[in-house]
CSV table of C-alpha atoms in Angstrom, one decimal:
chain,number,residue,atom,x,y,z
A,1,MET,CA,-32.5,107.6,46.2
A,2,THR,CA,-30.9,104.5,47.6
A,3,HIS,CA,-27.4,104.8,49.3
A,4,HIS,CA,-26.9,101.2,50.2
A,5,HIS,CA,-26.6,98.5,47.6
A,6,PRO,CA,-26.0,94.8,47.0
A,7,ASP,CA,-22.3,94.0,46.6
A,8,SER,CA,-20.7,93.1,43.2
A,9,LEU,CA,-20.8,89.3,44.2
A,10,MET,CA,-24.3,89.3,44.8
A,11,LEU,CA,-25.1,91.1,41.7
A,12,MET,CA,-23.1,88.5,39.8
A,13,GLU,CA,-25.0,85.7,41.4
A,14,TYR,CA,-28.2,87.4,40.7
A,15,SER,CA,-27.3,87.9,37.0
A,16,ALA,CA,-26.2,84.4,36.6
A,17,GLY,CA,-29.6,83.2,38.1
A,18,ASN,CA,-27.6,81.7,41.2
A,19,LEU,CA,-29.6,83.3,44.2
A,20,SER,CA,-32.4,81.5,45.9
A,21,GLU,CA,-35.9,83.0,45.3
A,22,PRO,CA,-36.1,84.9,48.6
A,23,HIS,CA,-32.6,86.6,48.0
A,24,ALA,CA,-33.5,87.3,44.2
A,25,LEU,CA,-36.6,89.0,45.4
A,26,CYS,CA,-34.8,91.4,47.6
A,27,VAL,CA,-32.4,92.3,44.7
A,28,ARG,CA,-35.2,92.5,42.1
A,29,LEU,CA,-36.9,95.0,44.5
A,30,HIS,CA,-33.8,97.1,45.0
A,31,LEU,CA,-33.0,97.0,41.2
A,32,ASP,CA,-36.6,98.5,40.7
A,33,LYS,CA,-35.6,101.5,42.4
A,34,CYS,CA,-31.7,101.8,41.6
A,35,ALA,CA,-30.7,103.0,38.2
A,36,HIS,CA,-27.0,102.5,39.1
A,37,CYS,CA,-27.5,98.7,40.1
A,38,ARG,CA,-29.6,98.1,37.2
A,39,SER,CA,-27.0,99.3,34.9
A,40,ARG,CA,-24.3,97.2,36.6
A,41,VAL,CA,-26.7,94.1,36.2
A,42,ASP,CA,-27.3,94.8,32.4
A,43,THR,CA,-23.5,95.0,32.0
A,44,LEU,CA,-23.2,91.5,33.8
A,45,ASP,CA,-26.0,90.1,31.7
A,46,SER,CA,-24.2,91.3,28.4
A,47,LEU,CA,-21.0,89.8,29.7
A,48,GLY,CA,-22.7,86.6,30.6
A,49,ALA,CA,-24.0,86.2,27.2
A,50,VAL,CA,-20.8,87.0,25.4
A,51,MET,CA,-19.0,84.5,27.5
A,52,MET,CA,-21.7,81.7,26.8
A,53,GLU,CA,-21.1,82.4,22.9
A,54,GLN,CA,-17.4,82.2,23.6
A,55,GLN,CA,-17.2,79.4,25.9
A,56,SER,CA,-16.0,76.6,23.6
A,57,GLN,CA,-13.5,78.9,22.0
A,58,VAL,CA,-11.8,80.9,24.5
A,59,ALA,CA,-11.0,80.1,28.2
A,60,VAL,CA,-11.6,83.3,30.3
A,61,GLU,CA,-9.0,83.8,33.0
A,62,ALA,CA,-10.4,84.4,36.7
A,63,SER,CA,-8.9,88.0,36.7
A,64,THR,CA,-11.1,89.1,34.1
A,65,PHE,CA,-14.1,89.4,36.3
A,66,ASP,CA,-12.2,91.4,38.6
A,67,SER,CA,-11.0,93.7,35.9
A,68,ILE,CA,-14.7,94.0,34.5
A,69,LEU,CA,-16.1,94.6,38.0
A,70,ALA,CA,-13.5,97.3,38.7
A,71,ARG,CA,-14.6,99.1,35.5
A,72,ILE,CA,-18.1,98.9,36.3
A,73,ASP,CA,-17.5,100.4,39.8
A,74,SER,CA,-15.7,103.4,38.2
A,75,GLU,CA,-18.5,104.2,35.9
A,76,PRO,CA,-20.4,107.1,36.9
A,77,ALA,CA,-24.0,106.3,37.9
A,78,PRO,CA,-26.6,107.0,35.1
A,79,GLU,CA,-29.5,109.3,35.4
A,80,PRO,CA,-32.5,108.1,37.3
A,81,ALA,CA,-34.8,106.2,34.9
A,82,THR,CA,-38.4,107.0,34.5
A,83,PRO,CA,-40.4,104.7,37.2
A,84,ARG,CA,-41.7,101.5,35.7
A,85,MET,CA,-45.4,101.3,35.4
A,86,HIS,CA,-46.1,98.0,36.7
A,87,ARG,CA,-46.8,96.0,39.9
A,88,SER,CA,-43.8,95.2,42.0
A,89,PRO,CA,-43.1,91.3,42.7
A,90,LEU,CA,-43.7,92.4,46.4
A,91,SER,CA,-47.3,93.6,45.5
A,92,LYS,CA,-48.1,90.6,43.5
A,93,LEU,CA,-47.1,88.6,46.7
A,94,LEU,CA,-48.6,90.4,49.6
A,95,GLY,CA,-50.7,93.1,48.1
A,96,ASP,CA,-50.4,96.8,48.1
A,97,ASP,CA,-51.2,97.7,51.7
A,98,LEU,CA,-48.3,96.6,53.8
A,99,ASN,CA,-49.6,98.1,57.1
A,100,GLY,CA,-52.7,96.3,56.6
A,101,LEU,CA,-51.0,92.8,57.0
A,102,PRO,CA,-51.9,90.5,59.7
A,103,TRP,CA,-48.8,91.5,61.9
A,104,LYS,CA,-48.0,89.7,65.1
A,105,ARG,CA,-46.6,91.9,67.8
A,106,GLN,CA,-43.3,90.4,69.0
A,107,LEU,CA,-42.0,92.8,71.3
A,108,LYS,CA,-43.0,96.4,72.5
A,109,ASP,CA,-42.0,98.3,69.1
A,110,VAL,CA,-41.5,95.3,67.0
A,111,SER,CA,-44.1,93.4,64.9
A,112,VAL,CA,-43.4,90.5,62.4
A,113,LEU,CA,-45.1,88.5,59.9
A,114,ASP,CA,-43.4,85.3,58.8
A,115,ILE,CA,-43.8,84.4,54.9
A,116,SER,CA,-41.5,81.6,54.6
A,117,ASP,CA,-44.5,79.6,53.5
A,118,ARG,CA,-44.5,81.6,50.3
A,119,PHE,CA,-41.2,80.2,49.2
A,120,PRO,CA,-41.6,76.4,49.3
A,121,CYS,CA,-38.4,74.4,49.2
A,122,GLN,CA,-36.6,77.2,50.6
A,123,GLN,CA,-34.5,76.5,53.6
A,124,ASP,CA,-33.8,80.3,54.9
A,125,ARG,CA,-36.7,82.0,56.8
A,126,VAL,CA,-38.3,84.7,55.1
A,127,VAL,CA,-39.8,87.5,57.5
A,128,LEU,CA,-41.4,90.9,57.3
A,129,GLN,CA,-40.6,93.2,60.3
A,130,LYS,CA,-42.2,96.5,61.4
A,131,LEU,CA,-40.5,98.8,63.8
A,132,CYS,CA,-43.0,101.4,65.0
A,133,ALA,CA,-42.0,105.0,63.9
A,134,GLY,CA,-39.5,106.1,66.6
A,135,GLY,CA,-39.4,102.7,68.0
A,136,ARG,CA,-36.1,100.8,69.0
A,137,ALA,CA,-35.6,97.1,68.4
A,138,PRO,CA,-33.3,95.2,70.9
A,139,ALA,CA,-29.7,94.9,70.4
A,140,HIS,CA,-28.8,91.6,68.5
A,141,THR,CA,-26.4,89.9,66.5
A,142,HIS,CA,-26.7,87.0,64.0
A,143,ARG,CA,-26.3,83.2,64.2
A,144,GLY,CA,-26.0,83.5,60.6
A,145,ASP,CA,-26.4,85.8,57.5
A,146,GLU,CA,-29.1,88.2,57.1
A,147,THR,CA,-30.1,90.1,54.0
A,148,THR,CA,-32.6,92.9,54.3
A,149,ILE,CA,-34.2,95.6,52.3
A,150,VAL,CA,-36.3,98.5,53.7
A,151,LEU,CA,-39.8,98.3,52.2
A,152,GLN,CA,-41.1,101.5,53.8
A,153,GLY,CA,-39.8,104.3,56.2
A,154,ALA,CA,-36.3,104.2,57.6
A,155,PHE,CA,-34.0,103.1,60.4
A,156,SER,CA,-30.5,104.1,61.8
A,157,ASP,CA,-28.1,101.9,63.5
A,158,ASN,CA,-24.2,102.0,64.2
A,159,LYS,CA,-23.5,101.5,60.3
A,160,GLY,CA,-25.8,104.8,59.4
A,161,VAL,CA,-29.0,105.4,58.0
A,162,PHE,CA,-31.0,103.1,55.9
A,163,ASN,CA,-33.9,104.5,53.7
A,164,GLN,CA,-36.6,103.0,51.6
A,165,TRP,CA,-35.1,100.5,49.2
A,166,ASP,CA,-31.9,100.2,50.7
A,167,PHE,CA,-30.0,97.2,50.9
A,168,VAL,CA,-28.0,95.6,53.7
A,169,VAL,CA,-26.2,92.2,54.5
A,170,LEU,CA,-25.2,91.3,57.9
A,171,GLY,CA,-23.3,88.3,59.4
A,172,GLN,CA,-22.3,86.4,62.7
A,173,ASP,CA,-19.9,89.5,63.3
A,174,ASP,CA,-22.5,92.2,63.2
A,175,GLU,CA,-24.1,93.4,66.3
A,176,HIS,CA,-26.6,96.2,65.9
A,177,LYS,CA,-29.8,98.2,67.5
A,178,PRO,CA,-32.0,99.5,65.0
A,179,VAL,CA,-33.9,102.6,65.6
A,180,ALA,CA,-36.9,103.6,63.3
A,181,LEU,CA,-37.0,107.3,62.1
A,182,GLU,CA,-39.9,109.5,63.0
A,183,GLY,CA,-42.7,109.6,60.5
A,184,ASP,CA,-43.6,106.2,59.1
A,185,ASP,CA,-43.3,102.9,60.6
A,186,CYS,CA,-40.3,101.1,59.1
A,187,ILE,CA,-41.1,97.8,57.3
A,188,THR,CA,-38.4,95.7,56.3
A,189,LEU,CA,-38.1,92.5,54.3
A,190,SER,CA,-35.5,89.8,55.8
A,191,VAL,CA,-34.0,86.6,54.7
A,192,LEU,CA,-32.4,84.8,57.5
A,193,SER,CA,-30.4,81.7,57.4
A,194,ALA,CA,-30.5,81.4,61.2
A,195,PRO,CA,-32.4,83.1,64.2
A,196,LEU,CA,-31.3,86.2,65.4
A,197,LYS,CA,-29.4,86.2,68.8
A,198,LEU,CA,-30.4,89.2,71.3
A,199,THR,CA,-27.7,90.5,73.4
A,200,GLY,CA,-27.9,92.2,76.9
A,201,THR,CA,-29.4,91.0,79.9
A,202,PHE,CA,-32.9,90.9,79.3
A,203,GLY,CA,-32.3,90.0,75.6
A,204,ARG,CA,-30.7,86.8,76.5
A,205,LEU,CA,-33.9,85.7,78.7
A,206,LEU,CA,-35.8,86.1,75.5
A,207,ASN,CA,-33.6,84.2,73.2
A,208,PRO,CA,-35.4,80.8,73.7
A,209,PHE,CA,-38.6,82.4,72.3
A,210,ILE,CA,-37.0,83.9,69.3
A,211,ARG,CA,-37.1,81.7,66.0
């Protein structure tokens, strides 16, 4: 069960088709496993269709969006849906064996795989990151925005525990030091608008080598 979700604005942008391809992929992967967010997007899709029909007839006030999102947030979460029997967009992109990908060791516990070339014409960097079970990533902050979804395993940081299919967005004011939970290696998919910035004495020495 997912506990960390895209916010209302991101779901609205997804429904409207305004997200970049990598960001939309992250949301789509989350929606495949989260009945609550699927329900919210279905409501937004329906709202968008009605607004398109009435666009030439009625002007919609800005406060309408706030009241609709408030109503969506207050609705109880639906019962989990039966898992969909189809290949996920990630499987179509990378295959079914995430652990068998050509990972590149970046630090002691961290391996990465840059897949930005799978998204031509996108400015953001798209990267898979693997943190070995029980391993620790170095403390870091962000020079831009980072959108991440957990594909396998789980990690914890100062914001809580993030399990498989959980969704997290971090910005320049966020600093954390992810620790993978024991069991499976933690694999995440991240979309970065700018490189990470390692903190701490040793981390600062490595920053020139971090993309």
